[in-house]
mmCIF file of C-alpha atoms in Angstrom:
data_model
loop_
_atom_site.group_PDB
_atom_site.id
_atom_site.type_symbol
_atom_site.label_atom_id
_atom_site.label_comp_id
_atom_site.label_asym_id
_atom_site.label_seq_id
_atom_site.Cartn_x
_atom_site.Cartn_y
_atom_site.Cartn_z
ATOM 1 C CA UNK A 244 64.109 100.179 122.989
ATOM 2 C CA UNK A 245 67.036 102.483 123.190
ATOM 3 C CA UNK A 246 68.438 103.676 119.782
ATOM 4 C CA UNK A 247 72.005 102.575 120.638
ATOM 5 C CA UNK A 248 72.635 99.893 123.355
ATOM 6 C CA UNK A 249 75.695 98.876 125.084
ATOM 7 C CA UNK A 250 76.266 96.778 128.257
ATOM 8 C CA UNK A 251 77.396 99.185 130.859
ATOM 9 C CA UNK A 252 79.791 96.666 132.486
ATOM 10 C CA UNK A 253 82.152 96.797 134.043
ATOM 11 C CA UNK A 254 83.914 94.413 131.687
ATOM 12 C CA UNK A 255 87.082 92.960 133.371
ATOM 13 C CA UNK A 256 89.907 91.444 131.448
ATOM 14 C CA UNK A 257 93.482 90.603 132.467
ATOM 15 C CA UNK A 258 96.413 92.496 131.021
ATOM 16 C CA UNK A 259 97.396 91.068 127.712
ATOM 17 C CA UNK A 260 93.904 89.593 126.939
ATOM 18 C CA UNK A 261 91.440 90.732 124.189
ATOM 19 C CA UNK A 262 88.755 92.950 125.273
ATOM 20 C CA UNK A 263 85.519 92.752 123.174
ATOM 21 C CA UNK A 264 83.043 95.513 123.355
ATOM 22 C CA UNK A 265 79.697 95.394 121.769
ATOM 23 C CA UNK A 266 77.047 97.774 120.468
ATOM 24 C CA UNK A 267 73.569 97.213 118.881
ATOM 25 C CA UNK A 268 71.604 100.007 117.057
ATOM 26 C CA UNK A 269 67.962 100.279 116.097
ATOM 27 C CA UNK A 270 67.958 102.459 112.940
ATOM 28 C CA UNK A 271 68.477 100.000 110.172
ATOM 29 C CA UNK A 272 69.416 102.990 107.885
ATOM 30 C CA UNK A 273 72.492 104.054 109.919
ATOM 31 C CA UNK A 274 75.632 104.447 107.852
ATOM 32 C CA UNK A 275 78.352 105.712 110.036
ATOM 33 C CA UNK A 276 79.670 104.217 113.350
ATOM 34 C CA UNK A 277 82.257 105.371 115.798
ATOM 35 C CA UNK A 278 84.030 104.256 118.961
ATOM 36 C CA UNK A 279 85.235 106.711 121.558
ATOM 37 C CA UNK A 280 87.291 106.277 124.736
ATOM 38 C CA UNK A 281 86.446 108.413 127.724
ATOM 39 C CA UNK A 282 88.581 108.429 130.805
ATOM 40 C CA UNK A 283 86.973 109.462 134.041
ATOM 41 C CA UNK A 284 86.492 113.250 134.238
ATOM 42 C CA UNK A 285 87.624 113.725 130.610
ATOM 43 C CA UNK A 286 85.836 114.159 127.323
ATOM 44 C CA UNK A 287 85.452 111.520 124.706
ATOM 45 C CA UNK A 288 88.352 110.755 122.367
ATOM 46 C CA UNK A 289 87.915 109.273 118.932
ATOM 47 C CA UNK A 290 89.385 105.793 118.532
ATOM 48 C CA UNK A 291 87.899 104.553 115.222
ATOM 49 C CA UNK A 292 85.218 105.069 112.682
ATOM 50 C CA UNK A 293 83.740 102.439 110.350
ATOM 51 C CA UNK A 294 81.286 102.758 107.472
ATOM 52 C CA UNK A 295 81.368 99.233 105.666
ATOM 53 C CA UNK A 296 80.587 95.746 106.776
ATOM 54 C CA UNK A 297 83.588 93.869 107.856
ATOM 55 C CA UNK A 298 86.718 94.544 109.987
ATOM 56 C CA UNK A 299 88.840 97.614 110.182
ATOM 57 C CA UNK A 300 92.037 97.474 112.059
ATOM 58 C CA UNK A 301 94.171 100.342 113.567
ATOM 59 C CA UNK A 302 97.054 99.029 115.766
ATOM 60 C CA UNK A 303 95.705 97.205 118.639
ATOM 61 C CA UNK A 304 92.091 98.120 117.883
ATOM 62 C CA UNK A 305 89.675 96.354 115.523
ATOM 63 C CA UNK A 306 86.229 97.658 114.708
ATOM 64 C CA UNK A 307 83.660 95.091 113.314
ATOM 65 C CA UNK A 308 80.530 96.102 111.637
ATOM 66 C CA UNK A 309 77.560 93.921 110.668
ATOM 67 C CA UNK A 310 74.716 95.987 109.192
ATOM 68 C CA UNK A 311 72.421 93.025 108.829
ATOM 69 C CA UNK A 312 72.597 92.254 112.511
ATOM 70 C CA UNK A 313 72.655 95.953 113.365
ATOM 71 C CA UNK A 314 75.825 95.216 115.378
ATOM 72 C CA UNK A 315 79.074 96.881 115.813
ATOM 73 C CA UNK A 316 81.981 95.741 118.129
ATOM 74 C CA UNK A 317 85.515 96.910 119.167
ATOM 75 C CA UNK A 318 88.199 94.488 119.852
ATOM 76 C CA UNK A 319 91.252 95.679 121.886
ATOM 77 C CA UNK A 320 94.191 93.160 121.547
ATOM 78 C CA UNK A 321 96.991 93.066 124.182
ATOM 79 C CA UNK A 322 94.948 94.966 126.665
ATOM 80 C CA UNK A 323 96.891 97.291 128.946
ATOM 81 C CA UNK A 324 95.843 98.884 132.263
ATOM 82 C CA UNK A 325 95.843 102.234 130.405
ATOM 83 C CA UNK A 326 93.007 100.955 128.312
ATOM 84 C CA UNK A 327 90.712 101.082 131.423
ATOM 85 C CA UNK A 328 88.103 103.612 130.496
ATOM 86 C CA UNK A 329 84.503 103.799 129.367
ATOM 87 C CA UNK A 330 84.188 103.045 125.639
ATOM 88 C CA UNK A 331 81.207 104.879 123.913
ATOM 89 C CA UNK A 332 79.574 103.697 120.714
ATOM 90 C CA UNK A 333 78.230 106.532 118.505
ATOM 91 C CA UNK A 334 75.811 106.089 115.503
ATOM 92 C CA UNK A 335 74.871 108.592 112.741
ATOM 93 C CA UNK A 336 71.201 107.540 111.826
ATOM 94 C CA UNK A 337 69.625 107.948 108.549
ATOM 95 C CA UNK A 338 68.594 111.350 107.550
ATOM 96 C CA UNK A 339 70.687 113.129 110.187
ATOM 97 C CA UNK A 340 74.327 114.110 110.949
ATOM 98 C CA UNK A 341 74.233 113.904 114.644
ATOM 99 C CA UNK A 342 75.688 111.205 116.735
ATOM 100 C CA UNK A 343 73.384 108.917 118.961
ATOM 101 C CA UNK A 344 75.539 107.602 121.772
ATOM 102 C CA UNK A 345 75.118 104.501 123.860
ATOM 103 C CA UNK A 346 75.564 104.701 127.598
ATOM 104 C CA UNK A 347 79.108 103.246 127.234
ATOM 105 C CA UNK A 348 80.718 100.176 128.547
ATOM 106 C CA UNK A 349 83.342 100.483 131.412
ATOM 107 C CA UNK A 350 86.396 98.435 130.809
ATOM 108 C CA UNK A 351 88.762 97.403 133.479
ATOM 109 C CA UNK A 352 92.040 95.867 132.627
ATOM 110 C CA UNK A 353 93.625 94.091 135.533
ATOM 111 C CA UNK A 354 97.409 94.226 135.793
ATOM 112 C CA UNK B 44 97.151 121.972 115.769
ATOM 113 C CA UNK B 45 94.908 123.305 118.365
ATOM 114 C CA UNK B 46 91.973 121.207 119.335
ATOM 115 C CA UNK B 47 88.446 122.261 120.463
ATOM 116 C CA UNK B 48 88.594 124.626 123.336
ATOM 117 C CA UNK B 49 85.722 125.485 125.801
ATOM 118 C CA UNK B 50 85.445 127.976 128.472
ATOM 119 C CA UNK B 51 84.883 127.994 131.435
ATOM 120 C CA UNK B 52 86.112 124.657 132.485
ATOM 121 C CA UNK B 53 83.816 124.794 135.464
ATOM 122 C CA UNK B 54 80.828 126.989 136.272
ATOM 123 C CA UNK B 55 78.944 127.125 139.454
ATOM 124 C CA UNK B 56 75.746 129.201 139.451
ATOM 125 C CA UNK B 57 72.713 129.737 141.630
ATOM 126 C CA UNK B 58 69.167 128.492 140.435
ATOM 127 C CA UNK B 59 67.652 131.052 138.421
ATOM 128 C CA UNK B 60 70.758 132.717 137.061
ATOM 129 C CA UNK B 61 71.739 133.062 133.433
ATOM 130 C CA UNK B 62 74.894 131.306 132.104
ATOM 131 C CA UNK B 63 76.883 131.344 128.826
ATOM 132 C CA UNK B 64 79.288 128.559 127.793
ATOM 133 C CA UNK B 65 81.695 129.109 125.050
ATOM 134 C CA UNK B 66 83.043 126.824 122.376
ATOM 135 C CA UNK B 67 86.020 127.504 119.955
ATOM 136 C CA UNK B 68 86.179 124.815 117.186
ATOM 137 C CA UNK B 69 89.121 123.405 115.344
ATOM 138 C CA UNK B 70 90.147 125.964 112.825
ATOM 139 C CA UNK B 71 88.550 125.204 109.465
ATOM 140 C CA UNK B 72 85.815 122.961 110.909
ATOM 141 C CA UNK B 73 82.366 124.103 109.559
ATOM 142 C CA UNK B 74 80.202 121.693 111.611
ATOM 143 C CA UNK B 75 79.773 122.295 115.474
ATOM 144 C CA UNK B 76 77.778 120.352 117.883
ATOM 145 C CA UNK B 77 76.779 120.803 121.622
ATOM 146 C CA UNK B 78 76.073 117.760 123.638
ATOM 147 C CA UNK B 79 75.180 117.334 127.455
ATOM 148 C CA UNK B 80 76.529 114.468 129.540
ATOM 149 C CA UNK B 81 75.241 113.394 132.868
ATOM 150 C CA UNK B 82 77.013 111.010 135.148
ATOM 151 C CA UNK B 83 77.048 107.460 133.860
ATOM 152 C CA UNK B 84 75.209 108.321 130.667
ATOM 153 C CA UNK B 85 76.452 108.800 127.049
ATOM 154 C CA UNK B 86 76.483 112.398 125.585
ATOM 155 C CA UNK B 87 73.045 113.667 124.654
ATOM 156 C CA UNK B 88 72.756 115.753 121.527
ATOM 157 C CA UNK B 89 71.521 119.295 121.958
ATOM 158 C CA UNK B 90 72.167 121.369 118.721
ATOM 159 C CA UNK B 91 74.188 121.360 115.527
ATOM 160 C CA UNK B 92 75.407 124.111 113.406
ATOM 161 C CA UNK B 93 76.634 123.893 109.898
ATOM 162 C CA UNK B 94 78.363 127.413 109.275
ATOM 163 C CA UNK B 95 76.372 130.105 111.063
ATOM 164 C CA UNK B 96 73.005 128.451 110.967
ATOM 165 C CA UNK B 97 71.517 125.873 113.351
ATOM 166 C CA UNK B 98 70.869 122.892 111.164
ATOM 167 C CA UNK B 99 69.136 120.836 113.934
ATOM 168 C CA UNK B 100 68.130 122.106 117.228
ATOM 169 C CA UNK B 101 65.837 119.288 118.122
ATOM 170 C CA UNK B 102 67.852 118.271 121.260
ATOM 171 C CA UNK B 103 67.461 121.653 123.031
ATOM 172 C CA UNK B 104 65.356 120.600 126.173
ATOM 173 C CA UNK B 105 63.146 123.740 126.239
ATOM 174 C CA UNK B 106 63.145 127.314 125.377
ATOM 175 C CA UNK B 107 65.579 128.226 128.169
ATOM 176 C CA UNK B 108 68.448 126.914 126.030
ATOM 177 C CA UNK B 109 69.665 128.751 123.103
ATOM 178 C CA UNK B 110 72.946 128.682 120.960
ATOM 179 C CA UNK B 111 74.404 130.987 118.608
ATOM 180 C CA UNK B 112 77.383 130.834 116.090
ATOM 181 C CA UNK B 113 77.374 134.449 114.566
ATOM 182 C CA UNK B 114 80.417 134.099 112.389
ATOM 183 C CA UNK B 115 80.575 130.487 111.846
ATOM 184 C CA UNK B 116 83.382 129.801 114.201
ATOM 185 C CA UNK B 117 83.044 130.357 117.856
ATOM 186 C CA UNK B 118 79.737 129.272 119.564
ATOM 187 C CA UNK B 119 77.921 130.235 122.750
ATOM 188 C CA UNK B 120 75.424 128.143 124.515
ATOM 189 C CA UNK B 121 73.180 130.251 126.616
ATOM 190 C CA UNK B 122 70.916 128.832 129.413
ATOM 191 C CA UNK B 123 68.320 131.191 131.018
ATOM 192 C CA UNK B 124 66.720 130.789 134.574
ATOM 193 C CA UNK B 125 69.086 127.868 135.354
ATOM 194 C CA UNK B 126 67.587 124.810 137.252
ATOM 195 C CA UNK B 127 69.341 122.244 139.213
ATOM 196 C CA UNK B 128 68.521 119.697 136.598
ATOM 197 C CA UNK B 129 70.646 121.580 134.130
ATOM 198 C CA UNK B 130 73.674 120.342 136.023
ATOM 199 C CA UNK B 131 75.849 118.384 133.691
ATOM 200 C CA UNK B 132 78.997 118.433 131.662
ATOM 201 C CA UNK B 133 78.328 120.384 128.390
ATOM 202 C CA UNK B 134 80.483 119.096 125.572
ATOM 203 C CA UNK B 135 81.267 120.805 122.218
ATOM 204 C CA UNK B 136 82.565 118.877 119.204
ATOM 205 C CA UNK B 137 83.569 119.915 115.697
ATOM 206 C CA UNK B 138 84.070 118.198 112.377
ATOM 207 C CA UNK B 139 85.456 119.353 109.039
ATOM 208 C CA UNK B 140 81.992 118.954 107.522
ATOM 209 C CA UNK B 141 78.726 117.427 108.485
ATOM 210 C CA UNK B 142 79.812 114.025 107.630
ATOM 211 C CA UNK B 143 83.118 113.961 109.270
ATOM 212 C CA UNK B 144 84.449 112.545 112.476
ATOM 213 C CA UNK B 145 83.782 114.664 115.356
ATOM 214 C CA UNK B 146 86.413 115.872 117.885
ATOM 215 C CA UNK B 147 85.239 116.847 121.328
ATOM 216 C CA UNK B 148 86.543 119.704 123.601
ATOM 217 C CA UNK B 149 87.241 119.234 127.210
ATOM 218 C CA UNK B 150 83.768 120.221 128.383
ATOM 219 C CA UNK B 151 82.275 122.667 130.832
ATOM 220 C CA UNK B 152 81.005 121.287 134.109
ATOM 221 C CA UNK B 153 77.988 123.316 135.073
ATOM 222 C CA UNK B 154 76.694 123.030 138.596
ATOM 223 C CA UNK B 155 73.506 124.757 139.663
ATOM 224 C CA UNK B 156 73.061 125.105 143.332
#
């Protein structure tokens, strides 16, 4: 079992819709969770961090964390074609400070 | 302010050669990380520095890989006797401290021919 799992996609959504990206992790002691956006040929760009159970909103983005289910998600409201990218989930596991990344989910927002 | 910078942006080298990749972190960031990313994969951890010392080098694939950060700022990743399998994008990230959010540089694309 991979430590951080994401569906590789592509996930296709129409412009203006809500895109829902999901991530599960295996280390139950993980405390810190991050979402990065990566455009093709570019480096990862931090979107959000979340540390506590529940929802955290920032503009069109909402991160959701459920530690009991070992699940973190990212919702993108009013999706735009410019949101088309790969979204990487990163987790800091127990006893460490390094990120473990998922393989990323490719999102395509159709105009 | 200035973000993380990495040089060179691209490096093509022949199998068996030695390469050095440089990372200049965000000013004031004490934690520095090296990752490697292959096509279609998430970044893979290599090594992490807190200040001048390597706090965790468990991701270095073998003894051909070595990294230094002598003054607690700029870091250099060194690869000896390069192999074709070393071809990847090498990413550097820094954070204010070891718990902080990590910010990535633009990466160095290494191609070993």
